XYZ file of N, CA and C in Angstrom:
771
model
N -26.067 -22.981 2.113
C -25.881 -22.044 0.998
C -24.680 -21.136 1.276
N -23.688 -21.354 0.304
C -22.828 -19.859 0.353
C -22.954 -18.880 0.430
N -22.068 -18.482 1.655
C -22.258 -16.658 1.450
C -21.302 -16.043 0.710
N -21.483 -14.540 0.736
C -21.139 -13.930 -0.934
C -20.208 -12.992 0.228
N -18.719 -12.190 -0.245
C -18.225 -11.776 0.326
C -18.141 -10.813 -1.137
N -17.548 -9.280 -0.946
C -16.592 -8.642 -2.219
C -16.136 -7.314 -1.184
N -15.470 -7.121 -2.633
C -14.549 -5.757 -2.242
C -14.905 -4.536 -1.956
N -16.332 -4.842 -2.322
C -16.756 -3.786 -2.380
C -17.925 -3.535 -1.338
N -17.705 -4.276 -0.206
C -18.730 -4.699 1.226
C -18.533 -3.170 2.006
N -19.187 -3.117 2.777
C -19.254 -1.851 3.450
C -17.997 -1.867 4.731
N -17.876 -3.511 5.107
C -16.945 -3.496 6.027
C -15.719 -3.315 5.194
N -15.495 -3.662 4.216
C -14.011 -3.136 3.264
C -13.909 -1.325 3.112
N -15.169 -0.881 2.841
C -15.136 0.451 2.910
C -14.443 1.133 3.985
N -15.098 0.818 5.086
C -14.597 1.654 6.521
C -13.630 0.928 6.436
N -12.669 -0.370 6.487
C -11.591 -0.563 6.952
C -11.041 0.782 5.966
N -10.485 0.562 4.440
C -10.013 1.403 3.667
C -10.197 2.861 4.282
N -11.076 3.671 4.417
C -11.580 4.669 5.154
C -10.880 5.009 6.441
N -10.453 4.076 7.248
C -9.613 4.014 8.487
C -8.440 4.162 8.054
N -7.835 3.015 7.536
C -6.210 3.278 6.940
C -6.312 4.383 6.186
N -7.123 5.377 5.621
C -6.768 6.356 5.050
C -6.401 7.475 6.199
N -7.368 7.343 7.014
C -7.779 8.441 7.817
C -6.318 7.996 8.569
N -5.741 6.967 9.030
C -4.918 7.006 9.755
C -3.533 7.285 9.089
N -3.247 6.946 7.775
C -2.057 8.008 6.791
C -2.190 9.401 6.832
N -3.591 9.927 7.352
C -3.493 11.331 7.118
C -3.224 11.756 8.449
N -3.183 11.111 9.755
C -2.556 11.461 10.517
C -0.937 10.953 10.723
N -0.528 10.099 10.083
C 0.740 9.797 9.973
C 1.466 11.029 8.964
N 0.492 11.236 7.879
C 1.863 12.506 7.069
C 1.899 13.842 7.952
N 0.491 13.802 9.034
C 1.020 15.147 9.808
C 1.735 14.931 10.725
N 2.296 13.366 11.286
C 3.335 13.641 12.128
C 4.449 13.428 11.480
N 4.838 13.013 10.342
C 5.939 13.167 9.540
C 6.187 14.964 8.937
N 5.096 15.438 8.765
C 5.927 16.862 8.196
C 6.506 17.266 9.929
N 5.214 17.210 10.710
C 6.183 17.830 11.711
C 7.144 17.316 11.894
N 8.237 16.329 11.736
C 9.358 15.958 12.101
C 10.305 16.988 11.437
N 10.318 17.059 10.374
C 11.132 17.885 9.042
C 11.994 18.716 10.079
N 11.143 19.623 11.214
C 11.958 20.287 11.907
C 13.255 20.274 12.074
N 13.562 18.718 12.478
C 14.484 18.221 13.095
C 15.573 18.099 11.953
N 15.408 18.293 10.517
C 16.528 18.337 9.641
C 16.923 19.859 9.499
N 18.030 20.196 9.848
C 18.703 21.444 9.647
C 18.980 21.403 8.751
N 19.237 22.630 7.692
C 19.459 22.628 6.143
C 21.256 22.875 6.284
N 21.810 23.550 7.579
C 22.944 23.548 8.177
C 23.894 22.551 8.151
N 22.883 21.612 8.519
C 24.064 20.640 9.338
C 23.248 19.492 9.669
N 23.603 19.117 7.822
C 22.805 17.883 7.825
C 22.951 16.524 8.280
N 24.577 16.289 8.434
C 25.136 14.977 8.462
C 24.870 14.998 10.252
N 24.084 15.985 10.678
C 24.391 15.840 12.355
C 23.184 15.221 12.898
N 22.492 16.446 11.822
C 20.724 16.491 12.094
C 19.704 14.393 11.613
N 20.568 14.779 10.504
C 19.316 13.419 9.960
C 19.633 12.521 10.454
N 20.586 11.826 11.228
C 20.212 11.106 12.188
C 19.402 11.064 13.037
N 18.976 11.806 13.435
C 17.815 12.356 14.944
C 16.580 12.422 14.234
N 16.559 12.752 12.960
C 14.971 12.700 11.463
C 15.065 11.186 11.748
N 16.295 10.541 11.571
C 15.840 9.531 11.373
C 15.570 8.638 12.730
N 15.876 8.470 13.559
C 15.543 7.983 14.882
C 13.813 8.376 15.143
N 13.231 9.950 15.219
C 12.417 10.377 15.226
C 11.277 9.719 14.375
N 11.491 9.165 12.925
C 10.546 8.657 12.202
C 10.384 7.379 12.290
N 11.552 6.466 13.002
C 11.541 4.967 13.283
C 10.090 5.000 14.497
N 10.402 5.843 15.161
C 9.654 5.963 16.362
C 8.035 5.718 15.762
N 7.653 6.970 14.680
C 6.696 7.162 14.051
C 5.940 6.365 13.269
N 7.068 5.617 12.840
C 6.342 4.445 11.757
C 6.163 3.201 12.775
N 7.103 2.862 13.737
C 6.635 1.641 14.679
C 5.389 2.033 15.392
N 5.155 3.175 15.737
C 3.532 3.235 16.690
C 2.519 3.081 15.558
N 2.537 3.889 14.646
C 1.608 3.845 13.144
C 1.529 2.343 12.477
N 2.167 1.500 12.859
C 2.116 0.204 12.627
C 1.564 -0.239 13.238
N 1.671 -0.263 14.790
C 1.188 -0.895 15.505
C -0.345 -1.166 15.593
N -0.622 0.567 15.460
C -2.235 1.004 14.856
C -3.328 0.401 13.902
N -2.340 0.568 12.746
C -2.265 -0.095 11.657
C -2.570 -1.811 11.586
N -1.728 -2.133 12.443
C -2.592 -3.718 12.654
C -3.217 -4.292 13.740
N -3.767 -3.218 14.378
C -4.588 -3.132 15.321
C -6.018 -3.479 14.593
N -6.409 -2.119 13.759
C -7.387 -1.982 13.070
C -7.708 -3.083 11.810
N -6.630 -3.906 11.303
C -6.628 -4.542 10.557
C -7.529 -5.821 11.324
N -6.911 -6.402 11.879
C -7.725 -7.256 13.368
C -8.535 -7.563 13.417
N -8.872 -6.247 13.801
C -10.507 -5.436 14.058
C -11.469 -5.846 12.645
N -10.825 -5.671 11.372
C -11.975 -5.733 10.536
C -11.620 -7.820 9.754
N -10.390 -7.976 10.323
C -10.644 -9.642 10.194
C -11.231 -9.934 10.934
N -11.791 -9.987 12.731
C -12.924 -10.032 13.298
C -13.959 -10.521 12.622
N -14.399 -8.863 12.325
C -15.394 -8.938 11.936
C -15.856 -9.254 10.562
N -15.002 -9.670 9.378
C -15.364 -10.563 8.377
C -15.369 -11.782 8.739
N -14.423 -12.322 9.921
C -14.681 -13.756 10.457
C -16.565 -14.021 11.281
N -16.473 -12.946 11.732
C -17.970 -13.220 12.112
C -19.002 -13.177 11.011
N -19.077 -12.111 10.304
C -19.968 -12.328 9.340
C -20.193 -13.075 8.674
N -19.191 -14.182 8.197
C -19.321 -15.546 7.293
C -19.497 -16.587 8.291
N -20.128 -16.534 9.627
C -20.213 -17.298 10.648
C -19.545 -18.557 10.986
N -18.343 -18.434 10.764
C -17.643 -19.910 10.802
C -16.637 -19.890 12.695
N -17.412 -21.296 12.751
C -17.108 -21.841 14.123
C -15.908 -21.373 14.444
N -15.581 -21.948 15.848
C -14.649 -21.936 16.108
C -13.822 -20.443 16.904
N -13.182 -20.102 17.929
C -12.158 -19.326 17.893
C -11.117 -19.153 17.233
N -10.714 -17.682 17.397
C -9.317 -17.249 16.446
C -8.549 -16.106 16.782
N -7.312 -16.451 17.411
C -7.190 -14.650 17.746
C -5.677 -14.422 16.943
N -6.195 -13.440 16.093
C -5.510 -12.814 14.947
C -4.646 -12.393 15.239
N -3.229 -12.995 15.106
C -1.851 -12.778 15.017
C -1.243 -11.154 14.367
N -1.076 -10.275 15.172
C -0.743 -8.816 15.061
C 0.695 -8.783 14.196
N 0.923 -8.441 13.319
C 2.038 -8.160 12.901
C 3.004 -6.795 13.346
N 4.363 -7.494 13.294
C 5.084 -6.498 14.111
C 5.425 -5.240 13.332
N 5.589 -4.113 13.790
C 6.209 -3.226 13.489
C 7.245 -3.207 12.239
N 7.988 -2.656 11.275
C 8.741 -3.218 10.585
C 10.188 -3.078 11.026
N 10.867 -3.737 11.165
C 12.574 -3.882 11.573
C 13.304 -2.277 11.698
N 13.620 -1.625 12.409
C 14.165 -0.384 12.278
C 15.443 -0.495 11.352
N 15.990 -1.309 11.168
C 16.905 -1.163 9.923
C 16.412 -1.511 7.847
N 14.865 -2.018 8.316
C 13.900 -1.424 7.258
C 13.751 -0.410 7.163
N 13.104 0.494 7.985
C 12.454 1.595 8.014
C 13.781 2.818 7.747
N 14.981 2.642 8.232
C 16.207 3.124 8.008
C 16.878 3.302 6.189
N 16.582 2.420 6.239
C 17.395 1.841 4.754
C 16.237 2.576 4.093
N 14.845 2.250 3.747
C 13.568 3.485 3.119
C 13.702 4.773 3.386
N 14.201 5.406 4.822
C 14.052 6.532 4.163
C 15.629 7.182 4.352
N 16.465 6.456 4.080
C 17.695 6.963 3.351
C 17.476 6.810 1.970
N 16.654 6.310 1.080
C 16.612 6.461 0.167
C 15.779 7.765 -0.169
N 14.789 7.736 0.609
C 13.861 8.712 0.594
C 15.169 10.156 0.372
N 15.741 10.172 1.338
C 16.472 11.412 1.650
C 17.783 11.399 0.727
N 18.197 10.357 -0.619
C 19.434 10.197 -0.989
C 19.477 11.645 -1.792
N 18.942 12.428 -2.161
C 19.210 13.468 -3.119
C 19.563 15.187 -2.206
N 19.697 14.684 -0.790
C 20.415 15.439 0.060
C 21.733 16.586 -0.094
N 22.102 15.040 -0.145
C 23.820 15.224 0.048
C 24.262 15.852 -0.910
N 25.203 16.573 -1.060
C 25.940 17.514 -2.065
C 26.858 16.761 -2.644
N 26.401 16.893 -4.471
C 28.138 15.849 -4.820
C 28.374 16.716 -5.667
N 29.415 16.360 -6.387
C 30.037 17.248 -7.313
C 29.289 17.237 -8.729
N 28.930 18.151 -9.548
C 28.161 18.724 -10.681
C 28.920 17.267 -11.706
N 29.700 16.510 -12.193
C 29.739 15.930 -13.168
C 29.315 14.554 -12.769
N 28.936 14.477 -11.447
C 28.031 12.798 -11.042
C 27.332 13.131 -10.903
N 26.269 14.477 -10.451
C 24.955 14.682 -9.915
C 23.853 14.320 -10.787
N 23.202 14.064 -10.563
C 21.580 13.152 -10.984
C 21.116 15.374 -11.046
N 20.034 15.097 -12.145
C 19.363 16.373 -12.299
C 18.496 16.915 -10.548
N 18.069 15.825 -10.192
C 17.518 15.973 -8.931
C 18.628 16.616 -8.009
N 19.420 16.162 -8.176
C 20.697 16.647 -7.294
C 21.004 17.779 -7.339
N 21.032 18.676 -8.032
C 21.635 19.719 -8.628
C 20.361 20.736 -8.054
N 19.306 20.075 -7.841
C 18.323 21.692 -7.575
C 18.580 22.241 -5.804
N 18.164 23.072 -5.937
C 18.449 24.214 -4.862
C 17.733 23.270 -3.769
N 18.725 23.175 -2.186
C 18.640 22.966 -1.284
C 17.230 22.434 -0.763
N 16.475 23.610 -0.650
C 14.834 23.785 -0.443
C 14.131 22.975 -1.351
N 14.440 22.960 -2.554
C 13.542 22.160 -3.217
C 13.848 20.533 -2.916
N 15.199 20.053 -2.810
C 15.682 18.929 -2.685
C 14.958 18.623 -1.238
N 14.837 19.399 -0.088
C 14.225 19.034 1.394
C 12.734 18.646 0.744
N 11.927 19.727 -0.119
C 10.969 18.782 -0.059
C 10.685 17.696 -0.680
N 11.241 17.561 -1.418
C 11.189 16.467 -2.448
C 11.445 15.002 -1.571
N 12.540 15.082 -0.585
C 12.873 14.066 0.313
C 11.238 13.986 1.349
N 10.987 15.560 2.068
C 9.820 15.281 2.616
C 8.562 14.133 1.982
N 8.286 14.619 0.670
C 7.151 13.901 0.049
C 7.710 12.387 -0.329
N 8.948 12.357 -0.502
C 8.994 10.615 -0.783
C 9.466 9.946 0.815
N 9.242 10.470 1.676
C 9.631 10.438 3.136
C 8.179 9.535 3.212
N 7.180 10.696 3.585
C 6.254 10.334 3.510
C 5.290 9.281 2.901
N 5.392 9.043 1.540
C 5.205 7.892 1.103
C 5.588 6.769 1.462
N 6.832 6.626 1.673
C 7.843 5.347 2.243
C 7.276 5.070 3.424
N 6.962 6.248 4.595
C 6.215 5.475 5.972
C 4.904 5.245 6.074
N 4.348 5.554 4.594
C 2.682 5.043 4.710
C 2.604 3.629 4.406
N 3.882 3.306 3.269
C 3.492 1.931 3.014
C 4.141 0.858 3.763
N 5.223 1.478 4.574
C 5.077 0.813 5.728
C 4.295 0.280 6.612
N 3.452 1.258 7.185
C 2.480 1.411 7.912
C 1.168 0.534 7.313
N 1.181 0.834 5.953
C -0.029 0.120 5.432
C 0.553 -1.469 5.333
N 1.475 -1.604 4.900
C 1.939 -3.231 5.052
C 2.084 -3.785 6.148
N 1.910 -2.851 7.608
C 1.710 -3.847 8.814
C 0.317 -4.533 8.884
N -0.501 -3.459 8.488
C -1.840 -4.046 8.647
C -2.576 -5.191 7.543
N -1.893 -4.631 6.296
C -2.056 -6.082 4.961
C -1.011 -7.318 5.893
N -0.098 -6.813 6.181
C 0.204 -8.189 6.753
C -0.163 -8.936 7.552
N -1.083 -8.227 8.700
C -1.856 -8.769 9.680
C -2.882 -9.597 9.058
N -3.339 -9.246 8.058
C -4.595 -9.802 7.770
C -4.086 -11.414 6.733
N -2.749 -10.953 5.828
C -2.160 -12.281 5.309
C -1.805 -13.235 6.501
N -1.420 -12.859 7.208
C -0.658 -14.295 8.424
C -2.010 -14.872 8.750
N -3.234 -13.783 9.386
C -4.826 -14.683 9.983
C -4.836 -15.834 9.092
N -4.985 -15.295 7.708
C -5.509 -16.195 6.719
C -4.345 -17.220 6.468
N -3.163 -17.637 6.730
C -2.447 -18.676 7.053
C -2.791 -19.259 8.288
N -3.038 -18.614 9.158
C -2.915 -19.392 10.696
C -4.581 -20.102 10.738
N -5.515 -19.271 9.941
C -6.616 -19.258 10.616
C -7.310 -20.924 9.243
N -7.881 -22.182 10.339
C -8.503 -23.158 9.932
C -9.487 -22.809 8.722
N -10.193 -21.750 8.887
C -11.235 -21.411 8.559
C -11.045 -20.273 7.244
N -9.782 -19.943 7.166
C -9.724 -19.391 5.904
C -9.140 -19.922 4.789
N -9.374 -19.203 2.978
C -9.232 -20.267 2.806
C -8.315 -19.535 1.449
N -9.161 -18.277 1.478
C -7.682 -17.536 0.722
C -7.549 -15.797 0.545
N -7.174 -14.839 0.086
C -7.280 -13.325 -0.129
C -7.771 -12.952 -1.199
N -8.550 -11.875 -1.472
C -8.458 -11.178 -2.368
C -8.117 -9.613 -1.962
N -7.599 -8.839 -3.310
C -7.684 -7.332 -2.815
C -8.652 -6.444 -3.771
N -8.115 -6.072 -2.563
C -9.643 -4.179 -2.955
C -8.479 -3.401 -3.158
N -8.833 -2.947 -4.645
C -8.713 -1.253 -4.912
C -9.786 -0.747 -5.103
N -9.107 0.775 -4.419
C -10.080 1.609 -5.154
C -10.210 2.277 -6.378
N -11.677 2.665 -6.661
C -11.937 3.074 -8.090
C -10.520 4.077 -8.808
N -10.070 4.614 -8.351
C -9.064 5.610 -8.920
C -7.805 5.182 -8.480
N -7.341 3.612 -8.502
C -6.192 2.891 -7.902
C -5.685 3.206 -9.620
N -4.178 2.643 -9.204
C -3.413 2.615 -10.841
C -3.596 1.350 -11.758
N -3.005 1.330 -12.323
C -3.298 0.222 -13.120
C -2.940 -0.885 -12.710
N -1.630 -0.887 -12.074
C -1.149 -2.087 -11.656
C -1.842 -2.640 -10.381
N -2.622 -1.952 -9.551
C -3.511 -2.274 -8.642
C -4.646 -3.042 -9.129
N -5.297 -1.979 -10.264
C -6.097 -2.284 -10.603
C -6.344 -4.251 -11.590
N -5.592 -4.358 -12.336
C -5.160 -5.907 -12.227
C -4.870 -6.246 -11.697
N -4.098 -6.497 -10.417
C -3.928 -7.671 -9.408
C -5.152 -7.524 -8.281
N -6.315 -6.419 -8.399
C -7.538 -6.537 -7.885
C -9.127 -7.517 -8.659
N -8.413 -7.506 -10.030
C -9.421 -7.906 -10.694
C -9.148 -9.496 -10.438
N -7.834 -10.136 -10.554
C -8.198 -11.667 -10.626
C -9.010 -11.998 -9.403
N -9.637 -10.973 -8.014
C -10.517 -11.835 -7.388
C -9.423 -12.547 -6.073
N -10.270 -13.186 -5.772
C -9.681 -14.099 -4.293
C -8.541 -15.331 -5.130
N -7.561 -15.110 -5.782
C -6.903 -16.582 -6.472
C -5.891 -16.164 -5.380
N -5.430 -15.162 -4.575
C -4.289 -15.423 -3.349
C -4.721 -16.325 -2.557
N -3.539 -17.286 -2.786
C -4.043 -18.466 -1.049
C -3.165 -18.233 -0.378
N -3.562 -19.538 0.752
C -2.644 -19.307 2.239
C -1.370 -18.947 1.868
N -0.917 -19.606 1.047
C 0.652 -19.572 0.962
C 1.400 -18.780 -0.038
N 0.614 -17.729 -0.612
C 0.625 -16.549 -1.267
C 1.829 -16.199 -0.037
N 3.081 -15.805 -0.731
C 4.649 -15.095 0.321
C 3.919 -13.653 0.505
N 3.394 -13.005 -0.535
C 3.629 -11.357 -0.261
C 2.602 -10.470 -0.959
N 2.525 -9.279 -0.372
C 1.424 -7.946 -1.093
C 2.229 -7.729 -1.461
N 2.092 -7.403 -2.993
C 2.962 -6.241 -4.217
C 2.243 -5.415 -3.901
N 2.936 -4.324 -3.406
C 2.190 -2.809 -3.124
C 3.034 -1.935 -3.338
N 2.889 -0.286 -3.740
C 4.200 0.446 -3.866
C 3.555 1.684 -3.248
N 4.569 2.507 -2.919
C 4.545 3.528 -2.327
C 3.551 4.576 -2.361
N 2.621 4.674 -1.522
C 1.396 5.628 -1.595
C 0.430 4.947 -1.672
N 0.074 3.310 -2.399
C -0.614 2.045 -2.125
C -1.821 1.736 -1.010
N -2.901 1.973 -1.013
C -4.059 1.770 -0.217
C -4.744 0.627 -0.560
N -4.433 -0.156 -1.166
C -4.948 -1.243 -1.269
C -5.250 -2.021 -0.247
N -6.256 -2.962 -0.236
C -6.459 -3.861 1.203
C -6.476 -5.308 0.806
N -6.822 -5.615 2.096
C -6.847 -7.557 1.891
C -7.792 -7.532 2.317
N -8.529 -8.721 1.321
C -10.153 -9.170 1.914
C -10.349 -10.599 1.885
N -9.893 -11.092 3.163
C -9.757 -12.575 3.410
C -11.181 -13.265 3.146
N -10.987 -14.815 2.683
C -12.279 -15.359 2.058
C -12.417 -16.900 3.034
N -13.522 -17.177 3.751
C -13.611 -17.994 4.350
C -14.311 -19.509 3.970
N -14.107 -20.247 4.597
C -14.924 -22.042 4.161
C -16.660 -21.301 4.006
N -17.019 -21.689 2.822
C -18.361 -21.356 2.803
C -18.878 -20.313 2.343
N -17.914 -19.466 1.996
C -18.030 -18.038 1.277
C -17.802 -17.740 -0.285
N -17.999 -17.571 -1.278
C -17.737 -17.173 -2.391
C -17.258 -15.977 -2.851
N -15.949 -15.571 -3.733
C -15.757 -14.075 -3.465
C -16.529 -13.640 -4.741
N -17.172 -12.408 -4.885
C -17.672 -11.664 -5.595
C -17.055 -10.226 -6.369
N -16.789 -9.822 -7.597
C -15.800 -8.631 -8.060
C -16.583 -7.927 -7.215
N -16.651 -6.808 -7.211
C -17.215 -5.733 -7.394
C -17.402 -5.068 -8.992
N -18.812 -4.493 -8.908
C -18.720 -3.975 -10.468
C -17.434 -3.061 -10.840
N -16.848 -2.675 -10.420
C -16.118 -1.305 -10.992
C -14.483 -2.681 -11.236
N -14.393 -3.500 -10.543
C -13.644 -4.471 -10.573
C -13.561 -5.805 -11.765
N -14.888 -5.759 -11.862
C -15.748 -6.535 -12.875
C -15.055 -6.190 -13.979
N -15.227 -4.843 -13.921
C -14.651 -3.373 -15.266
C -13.310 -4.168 -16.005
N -12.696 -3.964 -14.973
C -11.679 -4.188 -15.162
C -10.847 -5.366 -15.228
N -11.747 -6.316 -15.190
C -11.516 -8.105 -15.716
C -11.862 -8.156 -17.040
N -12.871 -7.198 -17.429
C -13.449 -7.349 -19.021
C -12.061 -6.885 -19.396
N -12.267 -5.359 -19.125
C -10.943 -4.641 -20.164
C -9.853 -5.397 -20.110
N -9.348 -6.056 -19.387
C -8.080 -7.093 -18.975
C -8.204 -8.353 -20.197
N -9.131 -9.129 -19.796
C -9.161 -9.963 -21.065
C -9.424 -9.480 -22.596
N -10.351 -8.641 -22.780
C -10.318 -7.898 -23.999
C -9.154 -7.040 -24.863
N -8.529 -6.857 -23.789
C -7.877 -5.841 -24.347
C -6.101 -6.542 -24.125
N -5.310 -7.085 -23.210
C -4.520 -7.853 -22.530
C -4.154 -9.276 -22.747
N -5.058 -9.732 -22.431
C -4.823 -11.386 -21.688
C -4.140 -11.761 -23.246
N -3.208 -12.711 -23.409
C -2.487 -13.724 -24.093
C -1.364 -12.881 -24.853
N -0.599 -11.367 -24.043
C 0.087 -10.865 -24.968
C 1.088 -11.046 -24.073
N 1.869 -12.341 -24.017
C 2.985 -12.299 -22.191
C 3.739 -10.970 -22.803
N 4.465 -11.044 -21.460
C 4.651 -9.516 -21.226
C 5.122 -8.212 -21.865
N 3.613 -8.131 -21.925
C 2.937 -6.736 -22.507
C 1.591 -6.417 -21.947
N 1.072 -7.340 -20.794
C 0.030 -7.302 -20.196
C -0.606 -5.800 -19.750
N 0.507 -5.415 -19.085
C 0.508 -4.209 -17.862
C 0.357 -3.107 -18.945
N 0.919 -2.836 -20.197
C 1.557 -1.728 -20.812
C -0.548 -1.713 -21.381
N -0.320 -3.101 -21.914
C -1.968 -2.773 -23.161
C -3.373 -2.588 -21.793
N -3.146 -2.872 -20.710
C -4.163 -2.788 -19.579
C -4.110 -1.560 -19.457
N -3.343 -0.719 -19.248
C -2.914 1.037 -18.711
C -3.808 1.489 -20.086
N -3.221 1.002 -21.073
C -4.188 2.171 -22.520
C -5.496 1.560 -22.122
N -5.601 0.732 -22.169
C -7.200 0.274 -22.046
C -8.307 0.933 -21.080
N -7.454 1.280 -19.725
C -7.985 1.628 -18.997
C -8.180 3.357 -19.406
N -7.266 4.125 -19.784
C -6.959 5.092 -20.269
C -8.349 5.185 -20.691
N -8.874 4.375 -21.984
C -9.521 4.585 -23.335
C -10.954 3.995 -22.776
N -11.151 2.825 -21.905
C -12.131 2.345 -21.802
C -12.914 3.138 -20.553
N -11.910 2.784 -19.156
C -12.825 2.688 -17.756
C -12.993 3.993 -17.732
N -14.144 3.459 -16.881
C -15.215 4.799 -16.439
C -14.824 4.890 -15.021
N -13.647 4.544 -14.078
C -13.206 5.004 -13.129
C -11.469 5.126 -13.739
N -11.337 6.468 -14.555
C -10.267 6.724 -15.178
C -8.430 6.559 -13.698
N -7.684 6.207 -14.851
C -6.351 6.429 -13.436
C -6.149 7.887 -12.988
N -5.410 7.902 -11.971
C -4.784 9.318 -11.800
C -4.242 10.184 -12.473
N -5.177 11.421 -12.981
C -4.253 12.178 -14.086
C -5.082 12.332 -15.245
N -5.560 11.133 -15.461
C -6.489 11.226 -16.707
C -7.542 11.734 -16.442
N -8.127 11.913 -15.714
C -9.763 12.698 -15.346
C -9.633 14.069 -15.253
């Protein structure tokens, strides 16, 4: 008899629960870095921000798919399928990734002249530092969070015994989460990549020989509203899913509650 796997398992909980808990110690070692940008003497300083946060996001990765591991483990055990497997750790991300993100993060820095400046550009010093802080921050969570989704995509390529992904959002994910959570386990092995964006907690919940994946109700939700409201309008999918969700779900998006 098949066993029943979903997104909404208790071992998906605590993983999610972990990667949260471990972004919230990653944005406190990212504000403390900020130090290191002088509002002085910037072209000297953000190099050393930036060396300092490569540092930050490669250990937070490392973490990151440490724990990921840890909870493919233990979904590999729970669907009891034979065999050994030892789960291929994904690396750190390239320091000229992590470089190139948060120079973008930080592009509204630099001082240009008032008839090219972007409105962002133009505000006062202080406000522009934090503004870089908070999209700083974002940029090395989903870093961090894509070492560990990636750990868990390569198992499920390498591993005999798996057979494909699904993802978990959570109830108050956006919309665009929220549909590519509802189609369920249809990621297979050879699925290239997580669409995830910045601030993104989404997880992977690998599905094994012998297992069946299951929505979760609040997921369920949001397969109805998807076909009801969505399905056969090509693209216009995303735009009529967002009102729907707006108007229908009872786990409203961010903002609307």
């Amino acid at each position: 008899m098949a066993t029943t796997v979903s997104d909404s398992s208790d071992d998906a909980a605590r993983f999610r629960a972990a990667q949260i808990g471990l972004t919230r110690l990653l944005v406190r070692d990212v504000r403390g870095l900020r130090r290191l940008i002088l509002p002085t003497r910037l072209r000297e300083s953000v190099p050393d921000w930036l060396a300092g946060m490569n540092l930050v996001v490669a250990q937070y990765s490392r973490t990151s798919a440490a724990l990921a591991a840890e909870f493919y483990d233990a979904q590999r055990e729970a669907a009891g399928v034979p065999g050994p497997f030892a789960v291929p750790l994904a690396d750190p991300p390239p320091e000229e990734q992590t470089t190139a993100s948060l120079r973008w993060a930080t592009k509204d820095l630099w001082p240009r002249e008032p008839e090219v400046a972007t409105p962002a550009q133009l505000e006062p010093l202080d406000v522009r530092l934090d503004q870089a802080e908070k999209k700083a921050e974002q940029v090395a969570q989903k870093l961090v969070a894509d070492t560990g989704r990636g750990t868990v995509q390569a198992a499920v390529r390498q591993d005999r015994q798996a057979t494909a992904w699904a993802r978990s959002a959570a109830r108050g994910a956006c919309s665009f989460c929220k549909l590519l959570a509802s189609r369920g386990a249809v990621y297979g092995e050879d699925t290239a990549d997580f669409r995830a964006h910045d601030g993104c907690h989404c997880g992977v919940i690998p599905v094994f020989r012998g297992q069946r994946f299951e929505l979760s109700p609040h997921a369920r939700e949001w397969e109805r509203l998807y076909r009801e409201f969505a399905e056969g309008h090509s693209g216009d999918q995303l735009r009529l899913f967002r009102r729907a969700l707006a108007e229908h779900d009872s786990n409203p998006l961010p903002g609307l509650n």
